[in-house]
C-alpha positions as a LaTeX table, in Angstrom:
\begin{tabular}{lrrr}
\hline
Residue & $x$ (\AA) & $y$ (\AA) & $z$ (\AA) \\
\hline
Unk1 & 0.00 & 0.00 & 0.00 \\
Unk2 & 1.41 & 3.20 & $-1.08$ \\
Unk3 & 2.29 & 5.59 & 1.55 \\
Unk4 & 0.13 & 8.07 & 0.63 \\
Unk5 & $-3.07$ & 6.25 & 1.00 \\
Unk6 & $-2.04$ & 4.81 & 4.19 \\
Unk7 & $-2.03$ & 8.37 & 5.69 \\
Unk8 & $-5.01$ & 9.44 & 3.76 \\
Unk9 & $-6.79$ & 6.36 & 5.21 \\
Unk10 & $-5.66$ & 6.93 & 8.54 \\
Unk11 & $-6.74$ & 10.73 & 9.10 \\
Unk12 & $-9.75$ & 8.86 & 7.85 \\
Unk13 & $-9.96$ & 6.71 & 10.52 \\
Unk14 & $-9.13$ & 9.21 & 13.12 \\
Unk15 & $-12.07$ & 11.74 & 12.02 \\
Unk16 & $-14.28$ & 8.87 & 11.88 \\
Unk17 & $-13.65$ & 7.54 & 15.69 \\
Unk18 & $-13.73$ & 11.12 & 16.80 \\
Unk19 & $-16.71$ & 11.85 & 15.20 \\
Unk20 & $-18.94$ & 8.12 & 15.83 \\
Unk21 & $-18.17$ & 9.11 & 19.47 \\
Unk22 & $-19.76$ & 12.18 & 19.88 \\
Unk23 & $-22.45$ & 12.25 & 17.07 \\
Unk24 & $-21.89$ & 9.22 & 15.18 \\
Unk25 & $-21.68$ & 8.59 & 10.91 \\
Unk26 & $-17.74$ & 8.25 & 10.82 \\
Unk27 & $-18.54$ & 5.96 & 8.34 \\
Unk28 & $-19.39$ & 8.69 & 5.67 \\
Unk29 & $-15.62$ & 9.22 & 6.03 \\
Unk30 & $-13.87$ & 6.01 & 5.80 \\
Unk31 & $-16.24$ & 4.00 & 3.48 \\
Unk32 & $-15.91$ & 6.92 & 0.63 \\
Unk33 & $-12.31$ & 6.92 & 1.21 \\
Unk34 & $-11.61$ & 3.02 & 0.24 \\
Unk35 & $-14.05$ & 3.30 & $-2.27$ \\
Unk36 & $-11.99$ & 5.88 & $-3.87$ \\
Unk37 & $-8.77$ & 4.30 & $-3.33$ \\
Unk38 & $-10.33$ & 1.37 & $-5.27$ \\
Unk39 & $-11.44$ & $-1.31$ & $-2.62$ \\
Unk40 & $-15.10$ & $-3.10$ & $-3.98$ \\
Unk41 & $-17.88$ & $-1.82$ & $-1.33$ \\
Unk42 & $-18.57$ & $-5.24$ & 0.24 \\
Unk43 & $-14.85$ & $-5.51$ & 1.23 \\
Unk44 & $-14.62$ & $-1.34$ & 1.79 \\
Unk45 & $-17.66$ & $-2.09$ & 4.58 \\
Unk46 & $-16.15$ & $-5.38$ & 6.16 \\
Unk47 & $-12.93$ & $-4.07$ & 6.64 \\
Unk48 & $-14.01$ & $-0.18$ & 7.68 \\
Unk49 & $-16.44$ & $-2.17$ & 10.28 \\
Unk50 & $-13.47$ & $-4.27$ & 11.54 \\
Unk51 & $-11.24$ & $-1.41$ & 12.08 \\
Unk52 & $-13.65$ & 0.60 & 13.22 \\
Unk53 & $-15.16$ & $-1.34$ & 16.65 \\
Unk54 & $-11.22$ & $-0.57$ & 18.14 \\
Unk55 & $-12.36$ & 3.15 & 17.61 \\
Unk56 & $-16.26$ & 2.52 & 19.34 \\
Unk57 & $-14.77$ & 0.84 & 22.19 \\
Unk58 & $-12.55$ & 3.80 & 23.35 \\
Unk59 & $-15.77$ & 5.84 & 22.77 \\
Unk60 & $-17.43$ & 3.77 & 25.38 \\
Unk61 & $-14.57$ & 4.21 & 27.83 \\
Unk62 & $-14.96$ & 7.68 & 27.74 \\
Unk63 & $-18.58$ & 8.23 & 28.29 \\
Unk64 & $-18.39$ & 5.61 & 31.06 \\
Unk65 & $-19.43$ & 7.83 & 33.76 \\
Unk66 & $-22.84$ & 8.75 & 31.83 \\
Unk67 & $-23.57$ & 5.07 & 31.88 \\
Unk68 & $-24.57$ & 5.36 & 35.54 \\
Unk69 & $-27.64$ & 4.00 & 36.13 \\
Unk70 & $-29.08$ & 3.30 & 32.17 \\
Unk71 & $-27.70$ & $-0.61$ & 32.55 \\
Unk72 & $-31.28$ & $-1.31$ & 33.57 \\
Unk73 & $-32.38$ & $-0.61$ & 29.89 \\
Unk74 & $-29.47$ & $-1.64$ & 28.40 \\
Unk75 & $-29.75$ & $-5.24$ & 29.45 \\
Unk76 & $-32.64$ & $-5.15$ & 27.00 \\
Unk77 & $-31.33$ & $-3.13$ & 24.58 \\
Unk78 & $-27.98$ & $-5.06$ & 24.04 \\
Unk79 & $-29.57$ & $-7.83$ & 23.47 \\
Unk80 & $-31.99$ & $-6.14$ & 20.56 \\
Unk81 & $-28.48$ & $-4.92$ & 19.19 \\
Unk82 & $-26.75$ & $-7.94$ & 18.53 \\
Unk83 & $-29.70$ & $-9.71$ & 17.54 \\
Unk84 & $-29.58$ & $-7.08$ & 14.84 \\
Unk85 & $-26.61$ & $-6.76$ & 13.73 \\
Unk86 & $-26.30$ & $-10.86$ & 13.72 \\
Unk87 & $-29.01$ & $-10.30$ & 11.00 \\
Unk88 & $-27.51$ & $-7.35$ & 8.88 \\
Unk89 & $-24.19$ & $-9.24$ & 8.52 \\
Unk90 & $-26.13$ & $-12.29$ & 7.59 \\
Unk91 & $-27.51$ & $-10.72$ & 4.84 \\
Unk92 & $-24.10$ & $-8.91$ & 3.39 \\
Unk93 & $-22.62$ & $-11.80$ & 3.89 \\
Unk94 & $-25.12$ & $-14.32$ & 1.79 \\
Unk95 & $-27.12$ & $-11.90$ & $-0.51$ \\
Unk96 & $-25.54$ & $-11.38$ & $-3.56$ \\
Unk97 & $-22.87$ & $-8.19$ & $-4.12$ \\
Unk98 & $-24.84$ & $-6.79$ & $-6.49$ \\
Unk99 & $-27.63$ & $-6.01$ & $-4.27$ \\
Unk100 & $-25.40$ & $-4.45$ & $-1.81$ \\
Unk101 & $-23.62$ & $-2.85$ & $-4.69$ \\
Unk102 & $-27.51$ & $-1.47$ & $-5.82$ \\
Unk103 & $-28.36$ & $-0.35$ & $-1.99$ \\
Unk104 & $-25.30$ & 1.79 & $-1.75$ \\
Unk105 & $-26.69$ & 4.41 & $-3.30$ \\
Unk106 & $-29.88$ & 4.83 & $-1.20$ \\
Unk107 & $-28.10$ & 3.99 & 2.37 \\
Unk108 & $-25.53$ & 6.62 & 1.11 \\
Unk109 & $-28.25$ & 9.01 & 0.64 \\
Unk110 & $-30.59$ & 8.11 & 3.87 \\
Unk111 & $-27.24$ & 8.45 & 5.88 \\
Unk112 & $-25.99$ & 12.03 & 4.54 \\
Unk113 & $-29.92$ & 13.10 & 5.04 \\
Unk114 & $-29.62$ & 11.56 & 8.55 \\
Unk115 & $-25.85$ & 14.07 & 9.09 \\
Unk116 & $-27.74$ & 17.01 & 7.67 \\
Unk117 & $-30.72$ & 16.50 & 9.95 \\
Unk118 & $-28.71$ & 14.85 & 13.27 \\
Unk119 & $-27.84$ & 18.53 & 14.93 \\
Unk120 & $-32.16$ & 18.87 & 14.68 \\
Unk121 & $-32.52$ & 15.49 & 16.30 \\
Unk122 & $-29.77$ & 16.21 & 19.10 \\
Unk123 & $-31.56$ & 19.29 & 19.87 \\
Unk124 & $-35.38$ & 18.23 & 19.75 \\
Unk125 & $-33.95$ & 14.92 & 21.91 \\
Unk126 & $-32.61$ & 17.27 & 24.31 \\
Unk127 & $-35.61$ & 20.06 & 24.51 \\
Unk128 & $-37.77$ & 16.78 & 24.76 \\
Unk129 & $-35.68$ & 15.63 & 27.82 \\
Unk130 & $-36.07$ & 19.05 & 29.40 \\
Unk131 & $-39.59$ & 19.78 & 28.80 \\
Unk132 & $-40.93$ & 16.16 & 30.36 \\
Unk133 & $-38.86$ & 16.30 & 33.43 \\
Unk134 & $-39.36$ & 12.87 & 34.02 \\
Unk135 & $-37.42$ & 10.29 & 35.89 \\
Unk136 & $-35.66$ & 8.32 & 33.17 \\
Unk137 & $-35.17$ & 5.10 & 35.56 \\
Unk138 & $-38.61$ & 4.40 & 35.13 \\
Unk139 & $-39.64$ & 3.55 & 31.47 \\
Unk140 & $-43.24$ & 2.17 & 31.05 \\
Unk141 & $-43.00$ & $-1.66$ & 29.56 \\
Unk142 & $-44.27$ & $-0.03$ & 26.41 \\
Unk143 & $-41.54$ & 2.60 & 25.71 \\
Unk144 & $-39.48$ & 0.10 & 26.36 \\
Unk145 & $-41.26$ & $-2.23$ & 24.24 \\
Unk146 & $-40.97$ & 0.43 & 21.15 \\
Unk147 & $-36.99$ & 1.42 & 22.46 \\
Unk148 & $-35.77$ & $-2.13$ & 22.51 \\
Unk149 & $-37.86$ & $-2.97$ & 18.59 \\
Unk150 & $-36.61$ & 0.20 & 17.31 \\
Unk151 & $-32.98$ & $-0.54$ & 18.78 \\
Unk152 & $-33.04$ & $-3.98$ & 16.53 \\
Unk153 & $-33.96$ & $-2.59$ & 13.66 \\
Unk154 & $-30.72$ & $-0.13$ & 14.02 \\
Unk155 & $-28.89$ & $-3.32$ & 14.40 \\
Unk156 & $-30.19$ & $-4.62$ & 11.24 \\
Unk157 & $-28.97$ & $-1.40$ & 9.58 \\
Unk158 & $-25.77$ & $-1.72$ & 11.50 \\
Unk159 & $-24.64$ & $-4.82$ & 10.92 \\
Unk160 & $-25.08$ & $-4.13$ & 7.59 \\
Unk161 & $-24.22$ & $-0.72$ & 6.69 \\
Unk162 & $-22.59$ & 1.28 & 9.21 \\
Unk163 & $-23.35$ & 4.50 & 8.28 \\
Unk164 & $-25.27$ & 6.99 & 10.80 \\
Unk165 & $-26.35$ & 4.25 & 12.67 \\
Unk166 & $-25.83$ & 6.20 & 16.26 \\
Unk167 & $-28.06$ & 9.41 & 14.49 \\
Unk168 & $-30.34$ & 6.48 & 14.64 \\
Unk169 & $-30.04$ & 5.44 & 17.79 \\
Unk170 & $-30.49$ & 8.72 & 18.59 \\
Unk171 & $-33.44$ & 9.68 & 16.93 \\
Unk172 & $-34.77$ & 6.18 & 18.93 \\
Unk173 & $-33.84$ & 7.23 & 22.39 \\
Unk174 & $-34.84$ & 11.00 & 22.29 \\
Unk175 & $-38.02$ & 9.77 & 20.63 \\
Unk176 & $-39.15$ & 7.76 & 23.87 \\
Unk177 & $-36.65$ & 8.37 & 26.76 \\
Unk178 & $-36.59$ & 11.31 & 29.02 \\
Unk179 & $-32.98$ & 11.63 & 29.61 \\
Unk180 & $-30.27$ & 14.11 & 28.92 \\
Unk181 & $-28.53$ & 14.25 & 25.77 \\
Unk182 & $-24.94$ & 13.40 & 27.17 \\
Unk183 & $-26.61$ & 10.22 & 28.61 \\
Unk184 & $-28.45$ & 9.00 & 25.25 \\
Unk185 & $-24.95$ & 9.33 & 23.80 \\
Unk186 & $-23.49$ & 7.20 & 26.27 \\
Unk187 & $-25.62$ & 4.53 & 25.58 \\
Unk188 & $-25.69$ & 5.13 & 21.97 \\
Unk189 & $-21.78$ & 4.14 & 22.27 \\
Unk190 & $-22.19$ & 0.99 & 24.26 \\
Unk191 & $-25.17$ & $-0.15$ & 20.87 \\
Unk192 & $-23.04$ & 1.03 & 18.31 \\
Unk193 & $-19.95$ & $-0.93$ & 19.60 \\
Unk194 & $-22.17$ & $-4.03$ & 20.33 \\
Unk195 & $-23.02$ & $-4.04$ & 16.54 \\
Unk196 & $-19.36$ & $-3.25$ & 15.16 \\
Unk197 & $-18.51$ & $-6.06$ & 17.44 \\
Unk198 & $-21.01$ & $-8.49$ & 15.98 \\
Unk199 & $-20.36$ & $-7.15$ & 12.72 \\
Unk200 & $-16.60$ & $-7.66$ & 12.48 \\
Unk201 & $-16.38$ & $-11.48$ & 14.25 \\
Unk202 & $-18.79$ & $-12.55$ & 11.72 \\
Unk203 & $-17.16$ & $-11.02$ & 8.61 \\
Unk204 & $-13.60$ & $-12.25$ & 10.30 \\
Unk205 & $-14.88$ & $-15.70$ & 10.52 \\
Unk206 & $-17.42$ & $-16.27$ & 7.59 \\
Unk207 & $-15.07$ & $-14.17$ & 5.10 \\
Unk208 & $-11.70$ & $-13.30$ & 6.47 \\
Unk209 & $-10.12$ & $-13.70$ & 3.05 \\
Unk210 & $-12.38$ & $-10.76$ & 1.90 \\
Unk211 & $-11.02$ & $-8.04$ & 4.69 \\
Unk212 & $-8.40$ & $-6.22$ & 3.78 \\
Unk213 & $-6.35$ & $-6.48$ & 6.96 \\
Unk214 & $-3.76$ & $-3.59$ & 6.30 \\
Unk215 & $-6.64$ & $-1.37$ & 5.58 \\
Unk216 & $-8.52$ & $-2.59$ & 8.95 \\
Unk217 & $-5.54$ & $-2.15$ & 10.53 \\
Unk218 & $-4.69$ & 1.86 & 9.62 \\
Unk219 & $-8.53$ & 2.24 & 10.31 \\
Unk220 & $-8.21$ & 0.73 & 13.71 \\
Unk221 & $-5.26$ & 2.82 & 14.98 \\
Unk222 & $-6.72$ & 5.77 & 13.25 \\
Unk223 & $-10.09$ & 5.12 & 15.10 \\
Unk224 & $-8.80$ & 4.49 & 18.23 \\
Unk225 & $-6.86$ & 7.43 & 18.96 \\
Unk226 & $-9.57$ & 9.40 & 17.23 \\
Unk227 & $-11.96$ & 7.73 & 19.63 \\
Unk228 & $-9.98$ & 9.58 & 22.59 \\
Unk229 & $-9.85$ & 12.44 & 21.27 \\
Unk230 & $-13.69$ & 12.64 & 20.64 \\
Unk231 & $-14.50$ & 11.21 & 24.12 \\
Unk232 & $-12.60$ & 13.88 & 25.65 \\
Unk233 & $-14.16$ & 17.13 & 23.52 \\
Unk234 & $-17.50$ & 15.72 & 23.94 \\
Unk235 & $-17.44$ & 14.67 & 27.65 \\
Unk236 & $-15.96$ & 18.02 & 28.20 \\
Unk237 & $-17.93$ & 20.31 & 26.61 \\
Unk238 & $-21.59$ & 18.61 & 27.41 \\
Unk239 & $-23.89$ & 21.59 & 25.97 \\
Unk240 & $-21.22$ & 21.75 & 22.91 \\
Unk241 & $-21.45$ & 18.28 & 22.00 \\
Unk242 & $-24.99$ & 18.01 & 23.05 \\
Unk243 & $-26.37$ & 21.08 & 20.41 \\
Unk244 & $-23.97$ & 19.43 & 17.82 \\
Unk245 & $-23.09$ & 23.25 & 16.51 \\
Unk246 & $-19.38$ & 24.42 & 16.11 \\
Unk247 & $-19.59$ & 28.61 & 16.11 \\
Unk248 & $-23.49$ & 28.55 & 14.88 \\
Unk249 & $-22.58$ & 25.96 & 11.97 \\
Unk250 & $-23.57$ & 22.63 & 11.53 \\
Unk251 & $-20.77$ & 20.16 & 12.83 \\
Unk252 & $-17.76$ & 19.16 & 10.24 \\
Unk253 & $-19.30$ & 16.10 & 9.70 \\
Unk254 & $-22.02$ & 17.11 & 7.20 \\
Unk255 & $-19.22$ & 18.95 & 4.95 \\
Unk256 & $-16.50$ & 16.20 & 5.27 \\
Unk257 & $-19.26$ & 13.60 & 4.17 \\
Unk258 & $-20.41$ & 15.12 & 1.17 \\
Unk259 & $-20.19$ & 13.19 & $-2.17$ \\
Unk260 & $-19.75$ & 15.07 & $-5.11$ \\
Unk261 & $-20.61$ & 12.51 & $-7.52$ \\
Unk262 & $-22.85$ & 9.99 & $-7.50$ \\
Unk263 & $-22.40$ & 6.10 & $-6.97$ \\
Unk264 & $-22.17$ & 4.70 & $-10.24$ \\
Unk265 & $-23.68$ & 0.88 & $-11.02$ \\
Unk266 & $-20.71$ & $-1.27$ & $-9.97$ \\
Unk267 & $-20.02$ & 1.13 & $-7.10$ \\
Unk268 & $-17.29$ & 3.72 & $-7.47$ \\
Unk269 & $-17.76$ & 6.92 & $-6.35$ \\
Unk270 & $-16.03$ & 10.36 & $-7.41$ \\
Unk271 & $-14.63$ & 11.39 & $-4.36$ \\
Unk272 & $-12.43$ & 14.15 & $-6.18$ \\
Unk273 & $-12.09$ & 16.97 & $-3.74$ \\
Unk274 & $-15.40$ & 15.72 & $-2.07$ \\
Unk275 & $-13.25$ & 14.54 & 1.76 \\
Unk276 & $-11.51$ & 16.98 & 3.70 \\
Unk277 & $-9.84$ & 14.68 & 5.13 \\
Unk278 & $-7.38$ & 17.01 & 7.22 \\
Unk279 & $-10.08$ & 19.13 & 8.79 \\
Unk280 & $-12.28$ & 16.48 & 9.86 \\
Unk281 & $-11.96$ & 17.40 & 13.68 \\
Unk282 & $-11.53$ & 20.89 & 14.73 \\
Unk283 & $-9.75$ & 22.08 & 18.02 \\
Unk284 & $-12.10$ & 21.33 & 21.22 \\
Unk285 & $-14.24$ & 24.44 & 21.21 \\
Unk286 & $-17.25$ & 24.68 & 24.00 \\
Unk287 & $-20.25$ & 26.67 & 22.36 \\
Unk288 & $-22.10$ & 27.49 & 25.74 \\
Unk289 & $-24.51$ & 29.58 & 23.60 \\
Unk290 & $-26.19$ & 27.25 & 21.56 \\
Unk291 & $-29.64$ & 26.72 & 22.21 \\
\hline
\end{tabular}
């Protein structure tokens, strides 16, 4: 692998980790990137998932503290998740290429819609939370009925397309949970790393020859120490991370993501000048004033 796409791939991987931490769709970074570089999307998504779960762990490390008292729904939720995303890598793994190759296109699209409009959910999820002023520790069995359903679904997604799958779990959470924003993301950590998890044992076992390992490998490194980064910015700065705004703008990831060409029928993309991949994380800035 030529040097130069090894470092490309890596500041890659290191936007991605910081950015699935605190908001999630990392994805929209790395899987463009090997598809440019000239990986086939089936192998671009097992190996960005493989290398990518070092990068979600670290995010769960860091938002540890916020996991204080949710492990009541989460030992339902987990469960949901990997369920899920035992499902989703099923099906990449047995359906044909070409229908993942004809999906692309559409998850591509549904995840970019998902950046554009994540800051909206954040802030409706948290405005919800504040408005009911309920006690989170007690869900009815209902909510938690339509969190743990919704929460498999996710994993579905997941486990077979990465992409904006914590917005998701998001949109889930702030849809039926009373609880603060810093807290949703906590636990969105702990789902999304249950279904990289899932997701990359079953690709290593049912088609290791298919990973590329060197690329899995940058993306793991790149992810991980991106993963620290992000924990520490968005545990920091709570209301920052929480209103998903950097100086009254939309966060980096909805510019860094953009494609400017379209998927074409056996998958390439035209990424020319479409990643900036060097500012994909910005210095740690707290925005107190975003409402």
């Amino acid at each position: 692998m030529p040097v130069q796409e090894m470092v490309l791939i890596a500041l890659a991987a290191f936007g991605a980790g910081a950015i699935n931490v605190v908001a999630g769709s990392g994805t929209l970074i790395t899987f463009p990137t090997l598809i440019a570089f000239g990986y086939p999307p089936v192998v671009a998504t097992m190996s960005n998932a493989v290398g990518l779960t070092v990068g979600s762990m670290t995010g769960v490390w860091g938002y540890r503290r916020e996991l204080s008292g949710q492990w009541s729904r989460l030992k339902w939720q987990i469960p949901a998740v990997l369920l899920g995303a035992l499902i989703g890598s099923f099906l990449l793994l047995h359906l044909p290429e070409k229908t993942f190759v004809t999906v692309v296109p559409v998850l591509l699209i549904l995840a970019l819609v998902l950046v554009v409009v994540g800051p909206k959910i954040q802030a409706w999820a948290r405005r919800r939370s504040e408005a009911q002023g309920r006690d989170a520790d007690h869900v009815p069995p209902g909510r938690m009925a339509a969190l743990t359903g919704g929460n498999f679904l996710v994993g579905i997604y997941g486990g077979y397309f990465t992409a904006a799958q914590g917005i998701m779990q998001i949109a889930v959470m702030g849809a039926l949970l009373p609880e603060s924003m810093q807290r949703m993301n906590a636990a969105k950590n702990v789902l999304a790393m249950i279904t990289n998890i899932v997701a990359a044992l079953a690709y290593t076992i049912v088609a290791f020859d298919r990973v590329s390992w060197t690329a899995a490998g940058i993306i793991a490194t790149g992810s991980f120490l991106g993963g620290l980064a992000g924990a520490r910015w968005g545990a920091g700065c709570p209301r920052r991370a929480a209103c998903g705004h950097r100086r009254g703008r939309p966060d980096r990831p909805v510019a860094t993501a953009l494609l400017t060409g379209p998927v074409s029928s056996t998958g390439a993309v035209d990424l020319t000048g479409a990643v900036d991949l060097t500012g994909a994380v910005d210095t740690p800035r707290c925005d107190l004033s975003c409402e």
